[in-house]
Amino acid sequence: MQTGLEGVAAKARADKKLVFTSLAHHVTRKLVKESLNHIPLGTAPGIDGVDVGTARETFDQWIEGMETSIHRKSYKAPAVRRVWIPKPGKTEKRPIGVPCVADRALQRSVANVLSAIYEEDFLNCSFGGRPGRGQHNALLTIDKIIMKQRVNWVLEADLKNFFGSLDHGWLLRFVEHRVGDPRILSLIRKWLKAGVMEDGEYERSEIGVPQGGSISVLMSNVYLHYVLDLWFEIAIKPRLEGECYLIRYIDDFIVCFEQKRDARRFMEVLEKRLAKFSLTLEPSKTRLIEFGKFAERNAKAEGKKPDTMYFLGFTHYCTTSRKGRFQVGRKTEKNRMKRSVSNLQDKMREIRHWKVNEQIDRINLMLRGHYNYYGVGGNYYALDKVYNCARRFLKKMLSSRSRKGLVTWELFDKIMKKHPILRPYIKIPYSEFKNYAML
């Protein structure tokens, strides 16, 4: 963190009620350039068609006008280009916003400045869109809570169309608790009202924030910090009889309870609380299950299978370690598995006429990303399934390159010795869980 932002963080830490009235001077030319350099070159351009390479080359031409407009509160946030991507395991699609590259760099810069404040305010239960608090931290914190604390029931919850439902009025009120600089508030208002462009048609934004920009992730965390996290910590926990824990990853969250009646009471008030701020639960992804040290034993006594929990792409289940102790097991969720295999196959079809070594390099790049995310202790078997699917399909694609191009397993093994497909690996073994859990 830069020295100036360290001072902002120190003030935010020392005084939880301090309103910062002068922040825009931290959004410097240097910070915007650093933010621009963090945007990958292959990132899609916004509605202006300017790609990352061009934006970097012409930086000196547009940054001065941007700086002036920020301080004059005359910055015009360009509309966001809307694209639709498939939801994991579903035929329906979800909208993603693609801001212009220069605007994206500015959003990232402002988000960095505001994060110096909000990282001192956000509670330990929130993950996602925060430095050093990613998916693995959330997953392994859940493990630690369920295995070490008195947890018998788990509420899985997901917010319906969260990014498209954020109330602008409430969001600005939340931001103004800490931010009083009119230039920063003006930028946030401009981004909220920028609108979206799709197929040449412009659509105004009266509610919600488009997914895709750095500021959207930060604003979503600010919104739920006040709507959910603080409310749970201050108003809910002291009124419950047993232990309870909230773990939130942006708009997905689970709540762990010691007692079922506490979980029922919480569910009754949760919907009312969310409705006050224009949010609703997704019924298909919200359920209360028995999950914990005694869940498997109780399920077997009733002649049922123990419940499993779905969170952040994993299926979590109750199991025991080699020493017979209770632990949370996990495996790649089946829809995520299908998506990963399908993406690999689509890419192999696309590149099957490339040179073999180039194909393997591209396949390994995709596999490395899959292993880095799903390579958590206990999930090796699921990784190996993806690896074997990749091997079989690559052989099929190499054989389909010509009528007489059949690749036998003997020949394929020789190719693999020269250009091997990346084998599965566990990125975070059980022994390192304690280094990732944040409780």
CSV table of C-alpha atoms in Angstrom, one decimal:
chain,number,residue,atom,x,y,z
A,1,MET,CA,0.0,0.0,0.0
A,2,GLN,CA,1.3,3.5,-0.8
A,3,THR,CA,2.4,5.8,2.0
A,4,GLY,CA,-0.6,8.1,1.5
A,5,LEU,CA,-3.1,5.2,1.6
A,6,GLU,CA,-1.4,3.8,4.7
A,7,GLY,CA,-2.2,7.1,6.4
A,8,VAL,CA,-5.9,6.7,5.3
A,9,ALA,CA,-6.0,3.2,6.6
A,10,ALA,CA,-4.5,4.2,9.9
A,11,LYS,CA,-7.1,7.0,10.4
A,12,ALA,CA,-9.9,4.6,9.4
A,13,ARG,CA,-8.6,2.1,11.9
A,14,ALA,CA,-8.3,4.6,14.7
A,15,ASP,CA,-11.7,6.2,14.3
A,16,LYS,CA,-14.5,4.0,13.0
A,17,LYS,CA,-16.9,7.0,12.6
A,18,LEU,CA,-14.5,9.3,10.7
A,19,VAL,CA,-15.9,10.6,7.4
A,20,PHE,CA,-13.1,11.2,4.8
A,21,THR,CA,-13.7,14.5,3.1
A,22,SER,CA,-10.6,14.6,1.0
A,23,LEU,CA,-9.7,11.4,-1.0
A,24,ALA,CA,-9.6,12.4,-4.7
A,25,HIS,CA,-6.0,13.5,-4.5
A,26,HIS,CA,-5.0,9.9,-3.9
A,27,VAL,CA,-6.3,9.0,-7.3
A,28,THR,CA,-3.0,10.0,-9.0
A,29,ARG,CA,-1.8,9.7,-12.5
A,30,LYS,CA,0.7,7.1,-11.3
A,31,LEU,CA,-2.0,5.0,-9.6
A,32,VAL,CA,-4.2,5.1,-12.7
A,33,LYS,CA,-1.2,3.9,-14.8
A,34,GLU,CA,-0.5,1.1,-12.4
A,35,SER,CA,-4.1,0.1,-12.5
A,36,LEU,CA,-4.0,0.1,-16.3
A,37,ASN,CA,-0.9,-2.0,-16.4
A,38,HIS,CA,-2.7,-4.6,-14.2
A,39,ILE,CA,-5.4,-5.1,-16.8
A,40,PRO,CA,-4.5,-8.2,-19.0
A,41,LEU,CA,-3.7,-7.4,-22.6
A,42,GLY,CA,-6.3,-9.9,-23.8
A,43,THR,CA,-9.1,-8.1,-22.0
A,44,ALA,CA,-12.1,-7.3,-24.2
A,45,PRO,CA,-12.6,-3.6,-25.0
A,46,GLY,CA,-15.7,-1.5,-24.0
A,47,ILE,CA,-18.1,0.4,-26.2
A,48,ASP,CA,-15.4,2.7,-27.5
A,49,GLY,CA,-13.5,-0.3,-29.0
A,50,VAL,CA,-10.2,0.8,-27.5
A,51,ASP,CA,-8.2,-2.3,-26.4
A,52,VAL,CA,-5.7,-2.4,-23.5
A,53,GLY,CA,-2.6,-2.0,-25.8
A,54,THR,CA,-4.0,1.1,-27.4
A,55,ALA,CA,-5.0,2.6,-24.0
A,56,ARG,CA,-1.5,2.1,-22.7
A,57,GLU,CA,0.1,3.7,-25.8
A,58,THR,CA,-2.2,6.7,-25.6
A,59,PHE,CA,-2.2,7.1,-21.8
A,60,ASP,CA,-0.5,10.5,-21.8
A,61,GLN,CA,-3.2,11.8,-24.2
A,62,TRP,CA,-6.2,10.9,-22.1
A,63,ILE,CA,-5.1,11.0,-18.5
A,64,GLU,CA,-4.8,14.8,-18.2
A,65,GLY,CA,-8.4,15.2,-19.3
A,66,MET,CA,-9.5,12.5,-16.9
A,67,GLU,CA,-7.7,14.1,-14.0
A,68,THR,CA,-9.3,17.5,-14.7
A,69,SER,CA,-12.8,16.1,-15.0
A,70,ILE,CA,-12.5,14.2,-11.7
A,71,HIS,CA,-11.6,17.3,-9.8
A,72,ARG,CA,-14.3,19.4,-11.6
A,73,LYS,CA,-16.9,16.6,-11.0
A,74,SER,CA,-17.5,16.6,-14.8
A,75,TYR,CA,-16.3,13.1,-15.5
A,76,LYS,CA,-18.7,11.3,-17.9
A,77,ALA,CA,-18.7,7.6,-17.2
A,78,PRO,CA,-19.1,5.7,-20.5
A,79,ALA,CA,-21.9,3.1,-20.7
A,80,VAL,CA,-20.9,-0.5,-20.0
A,81,ARG,CA,-21.0,-3.0,-22.9
A,82,ARG,CA,-23.2,-5.9,-21.8
A,83,VAL,CA,-22.5,-9.5,-22.8
A,84,TRP,CA,-24.1,-12.7,-21.7
A,85,ILE,CA,-22.3,-15.8,-20.4
A,86,PRO,CA,-23.7,-19.2,-19.5
A,87,LYS,CA,-24.3,-20.0,-15.8
A,88,PRO,CA,-22.4,-23.1,-14.6
A,89,GLY,CA,-24.4,-26.2,-15.3
A,90,LYS,CA,-27.4,-24.3,-16.8
A,91,THR,CA,-28.7,-23.3,-20.1
A,92,GLU,CA,-29.7,-19.8,-18.9
A,93,LYS,CA,-27.1,-17.0,-19.1
A,94,ARG,CA,-26.1,-14.1,-16.8
A,95,PRO,CA,-25.1,-10.5,-17.8
A,96,ILE,CA,-21.6,-9.3,-17.5
A,97,GLY,CA,-20.6,-5.7,-17.9
A,98,VAL,CA,-17.5,-4.8,-19.9
A,99,PRO,CA,-16.4,-1.2,-19.1
A,100,CYS,CA,-14.1,0.8,-21.3
A,101,VAL,CA,-10.4,0.2,-20.6
A,102,ALA,CA,-9.6,3.7,-19.4
A,103,ASP,CA,-12.7,3.8,-17.2
A,104,ARG,CA,-11.8,0.3,-15.8
A,105,ALA,CA,-8.4,1.7,-14.8
A,106,LEU,CA,-10.0,4.6,-13.0
A,107,GLN,CA,-12.5,2.3,-11.3
A,108,ARG,CA,-9.7,0.1,-10.0
A,109,SER,CA,-7.8,3.2,-8.8
A,110,VAL,CA,-10.8,4.5,-6.9
A,111,ALA,CA,-11.5,1.0,-5.5
A,112,ASN,CA,-7.9,0.8,-4.2
A,113,VAL,CA,-8.3,4.2,-2.4
A,114,LEU,CA,-11.6,3.2,-0.9
A,115,SER,CA,-10.3,-0.2,0.1
A,116,ALA,CA,-7.8,1.5,2.4
A,117,ILE,CA,-10.8,2.6,4.4
A,118,TYR,CA,-13.2,-0.4,4.1
A,119,GLU,CA,-10.5,-3.1,4.8
A,120,GLU,CA,-10.5,-1.6,8.3
A,121,ASP,CA,-14.3,-1.8,8.5
A,122,PHE,CA,-15.1,-5.1,6.9
A,123,LEU,CA,-15.7,-8.0,9.2
A,124,ASN,CA,-13.8,-11.2,9.3
A,125,CYS,CA,-16.8,-13.1,7.9
A,126,SER,CA,-16.6,-11.6,4.4
A,127,PHE,CA,-14.5,-12.9,1.6
A,128,GLY,CA,-14.2,-12.2,-2.1
A,129,GLY,CA,-13.1,-9.0,-3.8
A,130,ARG,CA,-10.7,-8.4,-0.9
A,131,PRO,CA,-6.9,-8.7,-0.8
A,132,GLY,CA,-5.8,-12.0,0.6
A,133,ARG,CA,-9.3,-13.2,1.2
A,134,GLY,CA,-10.2,-15.4,-1.8
A,135,GLN,CA,-12.2,-18.6,-2.3
A,136,HIS,CA,-9.8,-20.9,-0.6
A,137,ASN,CA,-9.7,-18.7,2.5
A,138,ALA,CA,-13.5,-18.9,2.7
A,139,LEU,CA,-13.6,-22.6,2.1
A,140,LEU,CA,-11.0,-23.5,4.7
A,141,THR,CA,-12.5,-21.1,7.2
A,142,ILE,CA,-15.8,-23.1,6.9
A,143,ASP,CA,-13.8,-26.3,7.5
A,144,LYS,CA,-12.3,-24.9,10.6
A,145,ILE,CA,-15.6,-23.6,12.0
A,146,ILE,CA,-17.5,-26.8,11.3
A,147,MET,CA,-14.8,-29.1,12.6
A,148,LYS,CA,-13.7,-27.1,15.7
A,149,GLN,CA,-16.9,-25.3,16.8
A,150,ARG,CA,-20.3,-26.5,17.9
A,151,VAL,CA,-22.0,-26.7,14.5
A,152,ASN,CA,-24.9,-29.0,13.8
A,153,TRP,CA,-26.9,-27.1,11.2
A,154,VAL,CA,-26.0,-25.1,8.1
A,155,LEU,CA,-28.1,-22.6,6.1
A,156,GLU,CA,-27.0,-22.3,2.5
A,157,ALA,CA,-28.2,-19.0,1.0
A,158,ASP,CA,-27.8,-17.2,-2.3
A,159,LEU,CA,-29.2,-13.8,-3.3
A,160,LYS,CA,-31.4,-13.6,-6.3
A,161,ASN,CA,-30.0,-11.3,-9.0
A,162,PHE,CA,-27.9,-9.6,-6.4
A,163,PHE,CA,-25.9,-7.2,-8.6
A,164,GLY,CA,-29.0,-6.3,-10.6
A,165,SER,CA,-31.0,-5.5,-7.4
A,166,LEU,CA,-28.8,-3.1,-5.4
A,167,ASP,CA,-30.7,0.0,-4.5
A,168,HIS,CA,-28.7,3.1,-5.5
A,169,GLY,CA,-30.2,5.2,-2.7
A,170,TRP,CA,-29.3,2.8,0.1
A,171,LEU,CA,-25.8,2.2,-1.4
A,172,LEU,CA,-25.0,5.9,-1.5
A,173,ARG,CA,-26.2,6.3,2.1
A,174,PHE,CA,-23.9,3.4,3.2
A,175,VAL,CA,-20.9,4.9,1.3
A,176,GLU,CA,-21.5,8.3,2.9
A,177,HIS,CA,-21.0,6.8,6.3
A,178,ARG,CA,-17.3,6.9,5.5
A,179,VAL,CA,-16.8,9.0,2.3
A,180,GLY,CA,-17.6,12.7,2.3
A,181,ASP,CA,-15.4,13.8,-0.6
A,182,PRO,CA,-17.9,15.1,-3.2
A,183,ARG,CA,-15.5,14.2,-6.1
A,184,ILE,CA,-15.4,10.6,-5.1
A,185,LEU,CA,-19.2,10.5,-4.5
A,186,SER,CA,-19.8,12.1,-7.9
A,187,LEU,CA,-17.7,9.4,-9.6
A,188,ILE,CA,-19.7,6.6,-7.8
A,189,ARG,CA,-23.0,8.2,-8.8
A,190,LYS,CA,-21.8,8.5,-12.4
A,191,TRP,CA,-20.8,4.8,-12.5
A,192,LEU,CA,-24.1,3.8,-11.0
A,193,LYS,CA,-26.1,5.7,-13.6
A,194,ALA,CA,-23.8,5.0,-16.6
A,195,GLY,CA,-26.2,2.5,-18.1
A,196,VAL,CA,-25.5,-0.4,-20.4
A,197,MET,CA,-25.1,-0.8,-24.2
A,198,GLU,CA,-26.2,-4.0,-25.9
A,199,ASP,CA,-26.6,-4.5,-29.7
A,200,GLY,CA,-26.4,-0.7,-30.2
A,201,GLU,CA,-29.3,-0.1,-27.8
A,202,TYR,CA,-28.7,2.0,-24.7
A,203,GLU,CA,-30.5,1.2,-21.4
A,204,ARG,CA,-30.5,3.5,-18.4
A,205,SER,CA,-29.5,2.1,-15.0
A,206,GLU,CA,-32.0,2.9,-12.3
A,207,ILE,CA,-31.1,0.0,-10.0
A,208,GLY,CA,-28.2,-2.4,-9.6
A,209,VAL,CA,-24.6,-2.4,-10.6
A,210,PRO,CA,-23.1,-4.2,-13.7
A,211,GLN,CA,-20.8,-7.2,-12.9
A,212,GLY,CA,-17.4,-6.7,-14.3
A,213,GLY,CA,-15.9,-3.5,-12.9
A,214,SER,CA,-13.7,-3.2,-9.8
A,215,ILE,CA,-15.9,-0.6,-8.2
A,216,SER,CA,-19.0,-3.0,-8.6
A,217,VAL,CA,-17.3,-5.7,-6.4
A,218,LEU,CA,-16.3,-3.1,-3.8
A,219,MET,CA,-19.8,-1.6,-3.7
A,220,SER,CA,-21.4,-5.0,-3.4
A,221,ASN,CA,-19.2,-5.7,-0.4
A,222,VAL,CA,-20.1,-2.3,1.2
A,223,TYR,CA,-23.8,-3.0,0.6
A,224,LEU,CA,-23.8,-6.4,2.3
A,225,HIS,CA,-21.4,-5.2,5.0
A,226,TYR,CA,-24.2,-3.0,6.3
A,227,VAL,CA,-27.2,-5.1,5.2
A,228,LEU,CA,-26.0,-8.5,6.4
A,229,ASP,CA,-22.6,-8.7,8.2
A,230,LEU,CA,-23.0,-5.9,10.8
A,231,TRP,CA,-26.7,-6.8,11.3
A,232,PHE,CA,-25.8,-10.4,12.0
A,233,GLU,CA,-22.9,-9.5,14.3
A,234,ILE,CA,-24.7,-6.8,16.3
A,235,ALA,CA,-28.4,-7.7,16.2
A,236,ILE,CA,-28.5,-11.5,15.7
A,237,LYS,CA,-25.7,-13.3,17.4
A,238,PRO,CA,-26.4,-11.9,20.9
A,239,ARG,CA,-30.0,-13.0,20.7
A,240,LEU,CA,-29.4,-16.6,19.8
A,241,GLU,CA,-29.0,-19.3,22.4
A,242,GLY,CA,-26.2,-21.4,20.7
A,243,GLU,CA,-23.1,-20.6,18.7
A,244,CYS,CA,-23.5,-19.2,15.2
A,245,TYR,CA,-21.1,-18.2,12.4
A,246,LEU,CA,-21.6,-16.3,9.1
A,247,ILE,CA,-19.3,-16.8,6.1
A,248,ARG,CA,-20.0,-14.7,3.0
A,249,TYR,CA,-18.3,-14.7,-0.4
A,250,ILE,CA,-19.7,-11.6,-2.1
A,251,ASP,CA,-23.4,-12.6,-2.6
A,252,ASP,CA,-23.1,-16.3,-1.6
A,253,PHE,CA,-23.2,-17.0,2.1
A,254,ILE,CA,-23.7,-19.8,4.6
A,255,VAL,CA,-24.6,-19.5,8.3
A,256,CYS,CA,-23.6,-22.3,10.7
A,257,PHE,CA,-25.7,-22.9,13.9
A,258,GLU,CA,-25.4,-25.0,16.9
A,259,GLN,CA,-29.2,-25.3,17.4
A,260,LYS,CA,-31.9,-25.8,14.9
A,261,ARG,CA,-34.4,-23.5,16.5
A,262,ASP,CA,-31.8,-20.6,16.2
A,263,ALA,CA,-31.5,-21.4,12.5
A,264,ARG,CA,-35.3,-21.3,12.1
A,265,ARG,CA,-35.6,-18.0,14.0
A,266,PHE,CA,-32.8,-16.5,11.8
A,267,MET,CA,-34.5,-17.6,8.6
A,268,GLU,CA,-37.7,-15.9,9.6
A,269,VAL,CA,-36.1,-12.5,10.1
A,270,LEU,CA,-33.6,-12.8,7.3
A,271,GLU,CA,-36.1,-12.5,4.5
A,272,LYS,CA,-37.7,-9.4,6.1
A,273,ARG,CA,-34.2,-7.8,6.6
A,274,LEU,CA,-33.3,-8.4,2.9
A,275,ALA,CA,-36.6,-7.2,1.6
A,276,LYS,CA,-36.0,-3.8,3.4
A,277,PHE,CA,-33.0,-3.3,1.1
A,278,SER,CA,-34.6,-4.7,-2.1
A,279,LEU,CA,-33.0,-8.1,-1.9
A,280,THR,CA,-34.5,-11.5,-2.0
A,281,LEU,CA,-33.2,-15.1,-1.5
A,282,GLU,CA,-32.9,-17.5,-4.4
A,283,PRO,CA,-35.3,-20.3,-3.3
A,284,SER,CA,-33.6,-23.1,-5.3
A,285,LYS,CA,-30.2,-22.3,-3.7
A,286,THR,CA,-31.4,-21.6,-0.1
A,287,ARG,CA,-31.9,-24.5,2.3
A,288,LEU,CA,-31.3,-25.6,5.9
A,289,ILE,CA,-29.4,-28.9,6.3
A,290,GLU,CA,-28.1,-30.9,9.2
A,291,PHE,CA,-24.3,-30.8,8.8
A,292,GLY,CA,-21.6,-31.4,11.4
A,293,LYS,CA,-20.0,-34.0,13.7
A,294,PHE,CA,-23.2,-35.9,14.3
A,295,ALA,CA,-25.0,-35.4,11.0
A,296,GLU,CA,-23.9,-38.7,9.4
A,297,ARG,CA,-24.7,-40.7,12.5
A,298,ASN,CA,-28.2,-39.1,12.8
A,299,ALA,CA,-28.9,-39.6,9.1
A,300,LYS,CA,-28.0,-43.3,9.2
A,301,ALA,CA,-30.2,-43.8,12.4
A,302,GLU,CA,-33.1,-42.4,10.3
A,303,GLY,CA,-32.3,-44.6,7.3
A,304,LYS,CA,-31.3,-41.6,5.2
A,305,LYS,CA,-28.2,-40.4,3.4
A,306,PRO,CA,-26.4,-37.5,5.1
A,307,ASP,CA,-27.0,-34.1,3.5
A,308,THR,CA,-24.2,-32.5,1.4
A,309,MET,CA,-23.5,-28.8,1.1
A,310,TYR,CA,-22.7,-26.8,-2.1
A,311,PHE,CA,-20.5,-23.7,-1.8
A,312,LEU,CA,-18.1,-22.0,-4.2
A,313,GLY,CA,-18.0,-24.9,-6.7
A,314,PHE,CA,-17.4,-27.7,-4.2
A,315,THR,CA,-19.7,-30.4,-2.8
A,316,HIS,CA,-19.0,-30.6,1.0
A,317,TYR,CA,-19.8,-33.8,2.9
A,318,CYS,CA,-19.3,-35.3,6.3
A,319,THR,CA,-16.6,-37.9,6.6
A,320,THR,CA,-13.7,-39.1,8.8
A,321,SER,CA,-10.0,-38.9,8.6
A,322,ARG,CA,-7.6,-41.9,8.6
A,323,LYS,CA,-7.5,-41.6,12.4
A,324,GLY,CA,-11.3,-41.8,12.6
A,325,ARG,CA,-11.8,-38.1,13.4
A,326,PHE,CA,-14.6,-36.1,11.9
A,327,GLN,CA,-13.7,-33.9,9.0
A,328,VAL,CA,-15.3,-32.0,6.2
A,329,GLY,CA,-14.7,-33.7,2.8
A,330,ARG,CA,-15.0,-31.9,-0.5
A,331,LYS,CA,-15.1,-32.7,-4.2
A,332,THR,CA,-15.6,-30.7,-7.3
A,333,GLU,CA,-19.4,-30.1,-7.8
A,334,LYS,CA,-20.7,-32.2,-10.7
A,335,ASN,CA,-21.9,-29.2,-12.8
A,336,ARG,CA,-18.6,-27.5,-12.4
A,337,MET,CA,-16.8,-30.7,-13.4
A,338,LYS,CA,-19.0,-30.9,-16.5
A,339,ARG,CA,-18.3,-27.3,-17.4
A,340,SER,CA,-14.5,-27.7,-17.0
A,341,VAL,CA,-14.5,-30.8,-19.2
A,342,SER,CA,-16.8,-29.2,-21.8
A,343,ASN,CA,-14.5,-26.1,-21.9
A,344,LEU,CA,-11.5,-28.3,-22.4
A,345,GLN,CA,-13.2,-30.2,-25.2
A,346,ASP,CA,-14.4,-27.1,-27.0
A,347,LYS,CA,-10.9,-25.6,-26.9
A,348,MET,CA,-9.3,-28.9,-28.2
A,349,ARG,CA,-11.8,-28.9,-31.1
A,350,GLU,CA,-10.8,-25.3,-31.9
A,351,ILE,CA,-7.0,-25.9,-31.9
A,352,ARG,CA,-6.8,-29.5,-33.1
A,353,HIS,CA,-4.9,-28.4,-36.3
A,354,TRP,CA,-2.2,-26.5,-34.3
A,355,LYS,CA,1.2,-28.0,-33.8
A,356,VAL,CA,1.1,-30.7,-31.1
A,357,ASN,CA,3.4,-28.9,-28.7
A,358,GLU,CA,1.3,-25.7,-29.0
A,359,GLN,CA,-1.9,-27.7,-28.3
A,360,ILE,CA,-0.4,-29.2,-25.2
A,361,ASP,CA,0.8,-25.8,-24.0
A,362,ARG,CA,-2.8,-24.4,-24.3
A,363,ILE,CA,-4.4,-27.5,-22.7
A,364,ASN,CA,-1.9,-27.3,-19.8
A,365,LEU,CA,-2.7,-23.6,-19.2
A,366,MET,CA,-6.4,-24.5,-18.8
A,367,LEU,CA,-5.6,-27.5,-16.6
A,368,ARG,CA,-3.3,-25.4,-14.4
A,369,GLY,CA,-6.1,-23.0,-13.7
A,370,HIS,CA,-8.4,-25.9,-12.8
A,371,TYR,CA,-5.9,-27.5,-10.5
A,372,ASN,CA,-5.1,-24.2,-8.8
A,373,TYR,CA,-8.7,-23.7,-7.9
A,374,TYR,CA,-9.9,-27.2,-7.2
A,375,GLY,CA,-6.6,-28.6,-6.0
A,376,VAL,CA,-7.6,-28.8,-2.3
A,377,GLY,CA,-6.8,-31.7,0.0
A,378,GLY,CA,-9.2,-34.6,-0.5
A,379,ASN,CA,-10.1,-33.7,-4.1
A,380,TYR,CA,-7.4,-35.5,-6.0
A,381,TYR,CA,-9.8,-38.1,-7.5
A,382,ALA,CA,-11.9,-35.4,-9.1
A,383,LEU,CA,-8.8,-33.7,-10.6
A,384,ASP,CA,-7.7,-37.0,-12.0
A,385,LYS,CA,-11.0,-37.5,-13.8
A,386,VAL,CA,-10.5,-34.2,-15.6
A,387,TYR,CA,-6.9,-35.1,-16.5
A,388,ASN,CA,-8.0,-38.5,-17.9
A,389,CYS,CA,-10.9,-36.9,-19.9
A,390,ALA,CA,-8.4,-34.4,-21.4
A,391,ARG,CA,-6.0,-37.3,-22.4
A,392,ARG,CA,-8.8,-39.3,-24.0
A,393,PHE,CA,-10.3,-36.4,-25.9
A,394,LEU,CA,-6.9,-35.1,-27.1
A,395,LYS,CA,-6.2,-38.6,-28.6
A,396,LYS,CA,-9.6,-38.4,-30.4
A,397,MET,CA,-8.8,-34.9,-31.7
A,398,LEU,CA,-5.4,-35.9,-33.0
A,399,SER,CA,-6.9,-38.9,-34.7
A,400,SER,CA,-9.5,-36.7,-36.4
A,401,ARG,CA,-7.0,-34.4,-38.1
A,402,SER,CA,-7.0,-36.5,-41.3
A,403,ARG,CA,-8.7,-39.6,-42.7
A,404,LYS,CA,-5.5,-41.7,-42.3
A,405,GLY,CA,-4.4,-40.0,-39.1
A,406,LEU,CA,-5.4,-42.6,-36.6
A,407,VAL,CA,-3.4,-42.1,-33.4
A,408,THR,CA,-2.9,-45.4,-31.5
A,409,TRP,CA,-2.4,-45.5,-27.8
A,410,GLU,CA,1.2,-46.6,-28.4
A,411,LEU,CA,1.8,-43.5,-30.6
A,412,PHE,CA,-0.1,-41.3,-28.2
A,413,ASP,CA,2.1,-42.5,-25.2
A,414,LYS,CA,5.1,-41.5,-27.2
A,415,ILE,CA,3.7,-38.1,-27.8
A,416,MET,CA,2.9,-37.7,-24.1
A,417,LYS,CA,6.5,-38.6,-23.2
A,418,LYS,CA,7.7,-35.7,-25.4
A,419,HIS,CA,4.9,-33.3,-24.7
A,420,PRO,CA,3.2,-34.4,-21.5
A,421,ILE,CA,-0.2,-33.2,-20.3
A,422,LEU,CA,0.0,-31.6,-16.9
A,423,ARG,CA,-0.8,-34.1,-14.2
A,424,PRO,CA,-3.1,-33.3,-11.3
A,425,TYR,CA,-1.6,-31.7,-8.2
A,426,ILE,CA,-2.9,-30.6,-4.8
A,427,LYS,CA,-2.2,-26.9,-4.4
A,428,ILE,CA,-3.4,-26.7,-0.7
A,429,PRO,CA,-2.9,-30.0,1.2
A,430,TYR,CA,-4.6,-30.7,4.5
A,431,SER,CA,-1.4,-29.8,6.3
A,432,GLU,CA,-1.6,-26.2,5.1
A,433,PHE,CA,-5.3,-25.6,5.8
A,434,LYS,CA,-4.5,-23.7,9.0
A,435,ASN,CA,-2.5,-21.2,6.9
A,436,TYR,CA,-5.5,-20.3,4.8
A,437,ALA,CA,-8.3,-20.4,7.3
A,438,MET,CA,-9.3,-17.0,8.8
A,439,LEU,CA,-11.3,-17.2,12.0
